[in-house]
C-alpha positions as YAML, in Angstrom:
chain: A
units: angstrom
residues:
- id: 1
  name: UNK
  ca: [-50.50, -15.67, 48.36]
- id: 2
  name: UNK
  ca: [-48.30, -13.23, 50.54]
- id: 3
  name: UNK
  ca: [-49.44, -14.03, 54.22]
- id: 4
  name: UNK
  ca: [-47.03, -10.99, 55.26]
- id: 5
  name: UNK
  ca: [-49.45, -7.03, 55.19]
- id: 6
  name: UNK
  ca: [-45.83, -5.73, 54.87]
- id: 7
  name: UNK
  ca: [-43.56, -8.77, 53.77]
- id: 8
  name: UNK
  ca: [-40.78, -8.37, 51.07]
- id: 9
  name: UNK
  ca: [-41.88, -9.88, 47.42]
- id: 10
  name: UNK
  ca: [-39.36, -11.95, 46.00]
- id: 11
  name: UNK
  ca: [-38.63, -12.78, 42.12]
- id: 12
  name: UNK
  ca: [-36.39, -16.70, 42.33]
- id: 13
  name: UNK
  ca: [-34.82, -17.41, 39.30]
- id: 14
  name: UNK
  ca: [-34.95, -21.62, 38.63]
- id: 15
  name: UNK
  ca: [-32.88, -21.92, 35.60]
- id: 16
  name: UNK
  ca: [-31.51, -25.96, 34.68]
- id: 17
  name: UNK
  ca: [-28.63, -25.81, 31.86]
- id: 18
  name: UNK
  ca: [-28.19, -29.08, 30.14]
- id: 19
  name: UNK
  ca: [-24.09, -30.63, 30.83]
- id: 20
  name: UNK
  ca: [-22.84, -29.31, 27.58]
- id: 21
  name: UNK
  ca: [-23.58, -26.01, 28.23]
- id: 22
  name: UNK
  ca: [-19.66, -24.83, 30.22]
- id: 23
  name: UNK
  ca: [-20.00, -21.34, 28.75]
- id: 24
  name: UNK
  ca: [-23.75, -20.20, 29.63]
- id: 25
  name: UNK
  ca: [-23.38, -22.01, 33.17]
- id: 26
  name: UNK
  ca: [-20.26, -20.12, 33.53]
- id: 27
  name: UNK
  ca: [-22.41, -16.78, 31.99]
- id: 28
  name: UNK
  ca: [-25.35, -17.47, 34.66]
- id: 29
  name: UNK
  ca: [-22.79, -17.73, 37.02]
- id: 30
  name: UNK
  ca: [-20.99, -14.59, 36.53]
- id: 31
  name: UNK
  ca: [-24.64, -12.37, 36.31]
- id: 32
  name: UNK
  ca: [-26.12, -13.48, 39.55]
- id: 33
  name: UNK
  ca: [-23.50, -13.03, 41.16]
- id: 34
  name: UNK
  ca: [-22.72, -9.39, 39.80]
- id: 35
  name: UNK
  ca: [-26.40, -8.38, 40.82]
- id: 36
  name: UNK
  ca: [-26.17, -10.14, 44.41]
- id: 37
  name: UNK
  ca: [-28.20, -13.21, 44.15]
- id: 38
  name: UNK
  ca: [-28.95, -15.58, 47.79]
- id: 39
  name: UNK
  ca: [-27.94, -19.30, 46.18]
- id: 40
  name: UNK
  ca: [-30.50, -21.12, 47.49]
- id: 41
  name: UNK
  ca: [-29.01, -24.23, 45.95]
- id: 42
  name: UNK
  ca: [-27.45, -25.46, 42.86]
- id: 43
  name: UNK
  ca: [-29.65, -24.16, 39.87]
- id: 44
  name: UNK
  ca: [-31.48, -21.67, 41.95]
- id: 45
  name: UNK
  ca: [-31.01, -18.11, 43.48]
- id: 46
  name: UNK
  ca: [-33.38, -15.67, 44.54]
- id: 47
  name: UNK
  ca: [-33.03, -11.45, 45.08]
- id: 48
  name: UNK
  ca: [-35.41, -9.00, 46.09]
- id: 49
  name: UNK
  ca: [-38.99, -7.90, 44.03]
- id: 50
  name: UNK
  ca: [-37.16, -4.42, 42.87]
- id: 51
  name: UNK
  ca: [-38.23, -2.67, 39.83]
- id: 52
  name: UNK
  ca: [-34.38, -2.10, 38.14]
- id: 53
  name: UNK
  ca: [-33.62, -6.09, 39.25]
- id: 54
  name: UNK
  ca: [-36.22, -7.30, 37.27]
- id: 55
  name: UNK
  ca: [-34.71, -6.56, 34.12]
- id: 56
  name: UNK
  ca: [-32.17, -7.56, 34.15]
- id: 57
  name: UNK
  ca: [-33.57, -11.09, 35.28]
- id: 58
  name: UNK
  ca: [-35.20, -11.85, 32.69]
- id: 59
  name: UNK
  ca: [-31.65, -11.40, 30.70]
- id: 60
  name: UNK
  ca: [-30.26, -14.18, 32.23]
- id: 61
  name: UNK
  ca: [-32.95, -16.28, 31.79]
- id: 62
  name: UNK
  ca: [-33.59, -15.80, 27.91]
- id: 63
  name: UNK
  ca: [-29.30, -16.24, 27.68]
- id: 64
  name: UNK
  ca: [-30.19, -19.31, 29.57]
- id: 65
  name: UNK
  ca: [-33.15, -20.14, 27.13]
- id: 66
  name: UNK
  ca: [-31.79, -19.53, 24.12]
- id: 67
  name: UNK
  ca: [-29.00, -22.07, 24.88]
- id: 68
  name: UNK
  ca: [-31.42, -25.47, 25.35]
- id: 69
  name: UNK
  ca: [-31.69, -24.63, 28.93]
- id: 70
  name: UNK
  ca: [-34.81, -24.78, 31.84]
- id: 71
  name: UNK
  ca: [-36.14, -21.90, 32.87]
- id: 72
  name: UNK
  ca: [-38.42, -20.93, 35.31]
- id: 73
  name: UNK
  ca: [-38.63, -16.61, 36.98]
- id: 74
  name: UNK
  ca: [-40.81, -16.90, 39.82]
- id: 75
  name: UNK
  ca: [-43.19, -14.59, 42.49]
- id: 76
  name: UNK
  ca: [-42.24, -16.15, 45.91]
- id: 77
  name: UNK
  ca: [-43.19, -14.46, 48.92]
- id: 78
  name: UNK
  ca: [-42.22, -15.68, 53.00]
- id: 79
  name: UNK
  ca: [-44.49, -17.16, 54.97]
- id: 80
  name: UNK
  ca: [-43.98, -15.58, 58.22]
- id: 81
  name: UNK
  ca: [-41.64, -13.25, 59.60]
- id: 82
  name: UNK
  ca: [-38.97, -16.15, 60.56]
- id: 83
  name: UNK
  ca: [-38.60, -17.07, 57.02]
- id: 84
  name: UNK
  ca: [-38.45, -13.08, 55.67]
- id: 85
  name: UNK
  ca: [-36.04, -12.82, 58.41]
- id: 86
  name: UNK
  ca: [-33.92, -16.18, 56.99]
- id: 87
  name: UNK
  ca: [-34.73, -14.34, 53.29]
- id: 88
  name: UNK
  ca: [-33.06, -11.13, 54.30]
- id: 89
  name: UNK
  ca: [-30.67, -12.21, 56.21]
- id: 90
  name: UNK
  ca: [-28.62, -13.98, 52.77]
- id: 91
  name: UNK
  ca: [-28.46, -10.69, 51.62]
- id: 92
  name: UNK
  ca: [-25.91, -8.96, 54.66]
- id: 93
  name: UNK
  ca: [-23.61, -7.11, 53.56]
- id: 94
  name: UNK
  ca: [-21.75, -6.32, 57.04]
- id: 95
  name: UNK
  ca: [-19.19, -8.77, 56.05]
- id: 96
  name: UNK
  ca: [-18.05, -7.47, 53.36]
- id: 97
  name: UNK
  ca: [-18.50, -3.92, 54.67]
- id: 98
  name: UNK
  ca: [-16.44, -5.56, 57.58]
- id: 99
  name: UNK
  ca: [-13.35, -6.10, 55.00]
- id: 100
  name: UNK
  ca: [-13.73, -2.84, 53.25]
- id: 101
  name: UNK
  ca: [-12.93, -1.02, 55.99]
- id: 102
  name: UNK
  ca: [-10.18, -3.17, 56.51]
- id: 103
  name: UNK
  ca: [-8.38, -2.80, 53.76]
- id: 104
  name: UNK
  ca: [-9.14, 1.55, 54.06]
- id: 105
  name: UNK
  ca: [-8.11, 1.36, 57.36]
- id: 106
  name: UNK
  ca: [-4.84, 0.12, 56.15]
- id: 107
  name: UNK
  ca: [-4.41, 2.45, 53.10]
- id: 108
  name: UNK
  ca: [-5.66, 5.03, 55.51]
- id: 109
  name: UNK
  ca: [-2.28, 4.78, 57.41]
- id: 110
  name: UNK
  ca: [-0.18, 4.60, 54.45]
- id: 111
  name: UNK
  ca: [-1.41, 7.74, 52.34]
- id: 112
  name: UNK
  ca: [1.26, 10.06, 54.19]
- id: 113
  name: UNK
  ca: [3.82, 8.54, 51.80]
- id: 114
  name: UNK
  ca: [2.46, 8.11, 48.88]
- id: 115
  name: UNK
  ca: [2.42, 11.18, 45.56]
- id: 116
  name: UNK
  ca: [-0.15, 12.53, 44.16]
- id: 117
  name: UNK
  ca: [-0.84, 9.47, 41.67]
- id: 118
  name: UNK
  ca: [-0.76, 7.07, 43.83]
- id: 119
  name: UNK
  ca: [-3.59, 9.25, 46.00]
- id: 120
  name: UNK
  ca: [-5.49, 9.41, 42.73]
- id: 121
  name: UNK
  ca: [-5.44, 5.25, 42.64]
- id: 122
  name: UNK
  ca: [-6.79, 4.30, 46.15]
- id: 123
  name: UNK
  ca: [-9.31, 7.45, 46.06]
- id: 124
  name: UNK
  ca: [-10.48, 5.59, 42.40]
- id: 125
  name: UNK
  ca: [-10.13, 1.40, 43.71]
- id: 126
  name: UNK
  ca: [-11.41, 2.92, 47.03]
- id: 127
  name: UNK
  ca: [-14.35, 4.18, 46.04]
- id: 128
  name: UNK
  ca: [-14.87, 1.53, 42.76]
- id: 129
  name: UNK
  ca: [-15.16, -0.78, 45.73]
- id: 130
  name: UNK
  ca: [-18.00, 0.54, 48.19]
- id: 131
  name: UNK
  ca: [-19.85, 1.02, 45.26]
- id: 132
  name: UNK
  ca: [-19.85, -2.75, 44.40]
- id: 133
  name: UNK
  ca: [-21.25, -3.44, 47.66]
- id: 134
  name: UNK
  ca: [-24.10, -0.65, 47.93]
- id: 135
  name: UNK
  ca: [-25.44, -1.80, 44.40]
- id: 136
  name: UNK
  ca: [-26.35, -4.91, 46.27]
- id: 137
  name: UNK
  ca: [-27.18, -4.23, 48.82]
- id: 138
  name: UNK
  ca: [-30.89, -4.48, 48.74]
- id: 139
  name: UNK
  ca: [-31.61, -2.96, 52.49]
- id: 140
  name: UNK
  ca: [-28.83, -1.06, 53.87]
- id: 141
  name: UNK
  ca: [-28.31, -0.75, 57.08]
- id: 142
  name: UNK
  ca: [-26.15, 0.23, 60.39]
- id: 143
  name: UNK
  ca: [-22.77, -2.04, 58.06]
- id: 144
  name: UNK
  ca: [-23.81, 0.82, 55.58]
- id: 145
  name: UNK
  ca: [-23.30, 4.52, 57.51]
- id: 146
  name: UNK
  ca: [-20.09, 3.33, 59.05]
- id: 147
  name: UNK
  ca: [-18.79, 2.50, 55.99]
- id: 148
  name: UNK
  ca: [-20.13, 5.96, 54.22]
- id: 149
  name: UNK
  ca: [-18.83, 7.94, 57.59]
- id: 150
  name: UNK
  ca: [-14.72, 5.43, 56.87]
- id: 151
  name: UNK
  ca: [-15.18, 7.08, 53.07]
- id: 152
  name: UNK
  ca: [-15.76, 10.46, 54.41]
- id: 153
  name: UNK
  ca: [-12.65, 10.41, 57.30]
- id: 154
  name: UNK
  ca: [-10.42, 8.47, 54.13]
- id: 155
  name: UNK
  ca: [-12.07, 10.66, 51.10]
- id: 156
  name: UNK
  ca: [-11.56, 14.19, 53.22]
- id: 157
  name: UNK
  ca: [-7.77, 13.04, 54.44]
- id: 158
  name: UNK
  ca: [-6.53, 12.64, 50.94]
- id: 159
  name: UNK
  ca: [-8.24, 16.41, 50.20]
- id: 160
  name: UNK
  ca: [-5.89, 17.68, 52.00]
- id: 161
  name: UNK
  ca: [-3.48, 16.00, 51.18]
- id: 162
  name: UNK
  ca: [-3.97, 16.98, 47.70]
- id: 163
  name: UNK
  ca: [-5.21, 20.50, 48.53]
- id: 164
  name: UNK
  ca: [-4.87, 21.66, 51.85]
- id: 165
  name: UNK
  ca: [-6.98, 24.18, 53.40]
- id: 166
  name: UNK
  ca: [-9.40, 22.47, 52.47]
- id: 167
  name: UNK
  ca: [-12.27, 23.96, 53.33]
- id: 168
  name: UNK
  ca: [-15.01, 22.67, 56.78]
- id: 169
  name: UNK
  ca: [-18.84, 22.59, 55.77]
- id: 170
  name: UNK
  ca: [-20.14, 25.51, 56.98]
- id: 171
  name: UNK
  ca: [-23.06, 26.42, 59.07]
- id: 172
  name: UNK
  ca: [-26.86, 27.97, 57.06]
- id: 173
  name: UNK
  ca: [-28.37, 28.76, 54.15]
- id: 174
  name: UNK
  ca: [-26.76, 30.20, 50.59]
- id: 175
  name: UNK
  ca: [-28.76, 33.59, 50.11]
- id: 176
  name: UNK
  ca: [-29.75, 34.39, 46.40]
- id: 177
  name: UNK
  ca: [-26.95, 37.03, 44.95]
- id: 178
  name: UNK
  ca: [-27.60, 39.85, 42.75]
- id: 179
  name: UNK
  ca: [-25.02, 38.80, 39.39]
- id: 180
  name: UNK
  ca: [-25.29, 42.04, 38.90]
- id: 181
  name: UNK
  ca: [-23.49, 43.57, 41.98]
- id: 182
  name: UNK
  ca: [-20.28, 41.11, 40.61]
- id: 183
  name: UNK
  ca: [-20.20, 41.90, 38.17]
- id: 184
  name: UNK
  ca: [-15.62, 43.65, 37.21]
- id: 185
  name: UNK
  ca: [-14.97, 41.62, 40.60]
- id: 186
  name: UNK
  ca: [-11.50, 40.61, 42.51]
- id: 187
  name: UNK
  ca: [-12.31, 37.31, 43.11]
- id: 188
  name: UNK
  ca: [-9.75, 34.87, 45.07]
- id: 189
  name: UNK
  ca: [-8.76, 30.97, 46.55]
- id: 190
  name: UNK
  ca: [-5.53, 29.04, 47.67]
- id: 191
  name: UNK
  ca: [-3.00, 28.94, 44.46]
- id: 192
  name: UNK
  ca: [-2.80, 25.26, 42.96]
- id: 193
  name: UNK
  ca: [-5.92, 24.92, 41.92]
- id: 194
  name: UNK
  ca: [-8.44, 21.42, 42.35]
- id: 195
  name: UNK
  ca: [-11.13, 20.52, 41.40]
- id: 196
  name: UNK
  ca: [-13.49, 22.83, 43.61]
- id: 197
  name: UNK
  ca: [-11.20, 25.69, 43.75]
- id: 198
  name: UNK
  ca: [-11.22, 25.09, 39.36]
- id: 199
  name: UNK
  ca: [-14.40, 23.91, 38.14]
- id: 200
  name: UNK
  ca: [-15.89, 27.32, 40.75]
- id: 201
  name: UNK
  ca: [-13.47, 29.84, 38.83]
- id: 202
  name: UNK
  ca: [-14.86, 28.34, 35.51]
- id: 203
  name: UNK
  ca: [-18.43, 28.64, 36.71]
- id: 204
  name: UNK
  ca: [-17.22, 32.08, 37.62]
- id: 205
  name: UNK
  ca: [-15.78, 33.19, 34.33]
- id: 206
  name: UNK
  ca: [-18.62, 31.04, 32.14]
- id: 207
  name: UNK
  ca: [-22.09, 31.97, 34.09]
- id: 208
  name: UNK
  ca: [-21.38, 34.78, 36.69]
- id: 209
  name: UNK
  ca: [-18.42, 37.23, 36.03]
- id: 210
  name: UNK
  ca: [-17.12, 36.93, 32.82]
- id: 211
  name: UNK
  ca: [-14.73, 40.25, 33.32]
- id: 212
  name: UNK
  ca: [-13.74, 39.03, 37.02]
- id: 213
  name: UNK
  ca: [-10.19, 38.77, 37.75]
- id: 214
  name: UNK
  ca: [-8.63, 36.28, 39.90]
- id: 215
  name: UNK
  ca: [-5.66, 36.08, 43.13]
- id: 216
  name: UNK
  ca: [-4.41, 32.81, 43.82]
- id: 217
  name: UNK
  ca: [-3.17, 32.71, 47.38]
- id: 218
  name: UNK
  ca: [-0.43, 31.42, 48.73]
- id: 219
  name: UNK
  ca: [-2.71, 32.30, 52.39]
- id: 220
  name: UNK
  ca: [-5.82, 32.29, 52.43]
- id: 221
  name: UNK
  ca: [-5.25, 35.61, 55.45]
- id: 222
  name: UNK
  ca: [-3.75, 37.87, 52.88]
- id: 223
  name: UNK
  ca: [-6.54, 37.89, 50.51]
- id: 224
  name: UNK
  ca: [-7.31, 41.72, 50.32]
- id: 225
  name: UNK
  ca: [-10.98, 43.59, 51.59]
- id: 226
  name: UNK
  ca: [-12.49, 43.64, 48.01]
- id: 227
  name: UNK
  ca: [-11.58, 40.48, 47.01]
- id: 228
  name: UNK
  ca: [-14.33, 37.88, 46.65]
- id: 229
  name: UNK
  ca: [-12.58, 34.68, 48.42]
- id: 230
  name: UNK
  ca: [-14.82, 30.90, 47.71]
- id: 231
  name: UNK
  ca: [-13.71, 28.19, 48.18]
- id: 232
  name: UNK
  ca: [-11.77, 28.51, 51.82]
- id: 233
  name: UNK
  ca: [-12.79, 28.89, 55.73]
- id: 234
  name: UNK
  ca: [-14.43, 32.07, 56.23]
- id: 235
  name: UNK
  ca: [-14.56, 32.53, 52.55]
- id: 236
  name: UNK
  ca: [-17.49, 34.67, 50.54]
- id: 237
  name: UNK
  ca: [-18.27, 31.29, 49.23]
- id: 238
  name: UNK
  ca: [-17.66, 28.11, 49.87]
- id: 239
  name: UNK
  ca: [-18.68, 24.51, 51.79]
- id: 240
  name: UNK
  ca: [-22.08, 24.63, 52.81]
- id: 241
  name: UNK
  ca: [-23.65, 21.96, 54.67]
- id: 242
  name: UNK
  ca: [-22.79, 18.68, 52.49]
- id: 243
  name: UNK
  ca: [-22.63, 21.55, 49.51]
- id: 244
  name: UNK
  ca: [-18.91, 22.21, 47.83]
- id: 245
  name: UNK
  ca: [-18.29, 26.26, 46.95]
- id: 246
  name: UNK
  ca: [-19.80, 24.72, 43.16]
- id: 247
  name: UNK
  ca: [-22.62, 23.77, 44.22]
- id: 248
  name: UNK
  ca: [-22.48, 27.27, 46.30]
- id: 249
  name: UNK
  ca: [-21.97, 29.04, 44.27]
- id: 250
  name: UNK
  ca: [-25.21, 27.80, 41.57]
- id: 251
  name: UNK
  ca: [-27.70, 28.21, 44.34]
- id: 252
  name: UNK
  ca: [-25.69, 31.81, 44.90]
- id: 253
  name: UNK
  ca: [-26.92, 33.34, 41.97]
- id: 254
  name: UNK
  ca: [-29.83, 31.10, 40.44]
- id: 255
  name: UNK
  ca: [-28.43, 28.50, 38.15]
- id: 256
  name: UNK
  ca: [-29.84, 25.49, 39.91]
- id: 257
  name: UNK
  ca: [-32.36, 25.30, 37.17]
- id: 258
  name: UNK
  ca: [-29.21, 24.84, 34.18]
- id: 259
  name: UNK
  ca: [-29.26, 20.89, 33.98]
- id: 260
  name: UNK
  ca: [-25.65, 21.35, 32.26]
- id: 261
  name: UNK
  ca: [-24.26, 22.58, 35.52]
- id: 262
  name: UNK
  ca: [-25.99, 20.91, 38.37]
- id: 263
  name: UNK
  ca: [-24.42, 17.57, 36.17]
- id: 264
  name: UNK
  ca: [-21.08, 19.25, 36.41]
- id: 265
  name: UNK
  ca: [-21.72, 19.73, 40.16]
- id: 266
  name: UNK
  ca: [-22.51, 15.97, 41.19]
- id: 267
  name: UNK
  ca: [-18.93, 15.71, 39.39]
- id: 268
  name: UNK
  ca: [-17.82, 17.81, 41.65]
- id: 269
  name: UNK
  ca: [-19.19, 16.92, 44.81]
- id: 270
  name: UNK
  ca: [-18.25, 13.19, 44.25]
- id: 271
  name: UNK
  ca: [-14.88, 14.29, 43.47]
- id: 272
  name: UNK
  ca: [-14.32, 16.59, 46.23]
- id: 273
  name: UNK
  ca: [-16.28, 15.04, 49.18]
- id: 274
  name: UNK
  ca: [-17.56, 11.58, 48.28]
- id: 275
  name: UNK
  ca: [-21.01, 10.33, 47.11]
- id: 276
  name: UNK
  ca: [-22.96, 9.05, 44.23]
- id: 277
  name: UNK
  ca: [-20.24, 7.80, 41.58]
- id: 278
  name: UNK
  ca: [-20.46, 10.15, 37.85]
- id: 279
  name: UNK
  ca: [-18.98, 8.16, 35.07]
- id: 280
  name: UNK
  ca: [-16.78, 11.42, 34.32]
- id: 281
  name: UNK
  ca: [-15.69, 12.52, 37.11]
- id: 282
  name: UNK
  ca: [-12.37, 9.55, 37.21]
- id: 283
  name: UNK
  ca: [-11.07, 11.37, 33.62]
- id: 284
  name: UNK
  ca: [-11.85, 14.94, 34.47]
- id: 285
  name: UNK
  ca: [-9.92, 13.61, 37.57]
- id: 286
  name: UNK
  ca: [-6.72, 12.21, 35.91]
- id: 287
  name: UNK
  ca: [-7.24, 15.51, 33.12]
- id: 288
  name: UNK
  ca: [-6.58, 18.10, 35.74]
- id: 289
  name: UNK
  ca: [-4.02, 15.73, 37.73]
- id: 290
  name: UNK
  ca: [-2.01, 15.23, 34.68]
- id: 291
  name: UNK
  ca: [-2.39, 19.64, 33.64]
- id: 292
  name: UNK
  ca: [-1.30, 19.90, 37.39]
- id: 293
  name: UNK
  ca: [1.66, 18.09, 36.53]
- id: 294
  name: UNK
  ca: [2.36, 19.91, 33.68]
- id: 295
  name: UNK
  ca: [1.13, 23.47, 34.27]
- id: 296
  name: UNK
  ca: [2.53, 25.08, 37.44]
- id: 297
  name: UNK
  ca: [1.08, 28.53, 36.48]
- id: 298
  name: UNK
  ca: [-3.01, 28.67, 38.17]
- id: 299
  name: UNK
  ca: [-3.66, 30.90, 35.21]
- id: 300
  name: UNK
  ca: [-2.58, 28.43, 32.92]
- id: 301
  name: UNK
  ca: [-4.53, 26.05, 34.73]
- id: 302
  name: UNK
  ca: [-7.78, 27.52, 34.79]
- id: 303
  name: UNK
  ca: [-7.29, 28.27, 30.86]
- id: 304
  name: UNK
  ca: [-6.69, 24.99, 29.81]
- id: 305
  name: UNK
  ca: [-8.57, 22.98, 31.96]
- id: 306
  name: UNK
  ca: [-11.74, 25.58, 31.19]
- id: 307
  name: UNK
  ca: [-11.85, 24.65, 27.92]
- id: 308
  name: UNK
  ca: [-12.00, 20.76, 29.50]
- id: 309
  name: UNK
  ca: [-15.90, 22.23, 31.27]
- id: 310
  name: UNK
  ca: [-16.85, 23.61, 28.09]
- id: 311
  name: UNK
  ca: [-16.17, 20.60, 26.59]
- id: 312
  name: UNK
  ca: [-18.38, 18.53, 29.52]
- id: 313
  name: UNK
  ca: [-20.92, 21.41, 29.72]
- id: 314
  name: UNK
  ca: [-22.15, 21.57, 26.28]
- id: 315
  name: UNK
  ca: [-22.38, 17.11, 26.79]
- id: 316
  name: UNK
  ca: [-24.51, 17.20, 30.05]
- id: 317
  name: UNK
  ca: [-26.08, 20.34, 27.69]
- id: 318
  name: UNK
  ca: [-27.28, 17.68, 25.13]
- id: 319
  name: UNK
  ca: [-31.13, 16.64, 25.00]
- id: 320
  name: UNK
  ca: [-31.21, 13.46, 26.60]
- id: 321
  name: UNK
  ca: [-32.34, 10.67, 24.04]
- id: 322
  name: UNK
  ca: [-35.46, 8.92, 24.80]
...
């Protein structure tokens, strides 16, 4: 019986496998390690009782049972606050974050000499390794927040190298715009398009102003007075708060209910400023980087990547399978 009114429920996986089941033992070890389970002793593993973990634990139990193992999955509670604290301490990821942060700092110091391909590789590598820690950080605390801050700094430094002049998030709200007032307009942004700018230009053409024309600026100070600037400081449409320009445009023109645009926005956000990883992001980034190597003309780049975004839009718009 739970003796603590607000105690975390826990799951205990107890497994005894035959001596001959070496392969099954290795699968079990890999499985509990992937879940971040705490090994209390050989064959006894503790995890917090969370919805996302129950099916995974049952799958490990079923696999072990299928190898003639003896398996129990038990619900347990701490008997007092001291034991509760000791359980939670088993899942303290402070040292994992510290190791990651030290490695990130070493990489951060050397990025000035890296080429574009290496910068992208580093960004993907450290995003994946941070996400691997987050997945098993069941009780995030100050260490998690510090790691997030280091990641934002690192990602921002890479963005500034890949895309000089990246805007800072402005304060304020996003006013709703009348699409009828934004037809056949001139739109301007920084040349040498990268993730947020190329996606925003595609969004403008496909969903806001199909007769738009674009100016690719060497210097944003040369933006014509009659042009609608986007994705640079002081532009009509740029980062607001933690939202990137693509997300600001979606909200400004009342496109928030479009699920496919929302998914593309999540991808652009993850690539532009970091955040929750999106499965399709690394592939899109690789295609864009390759296209940018091949095409020096931003209009041609928009045309090619626009077709990629058309395909992603169709993919994200598909009805979800139940």
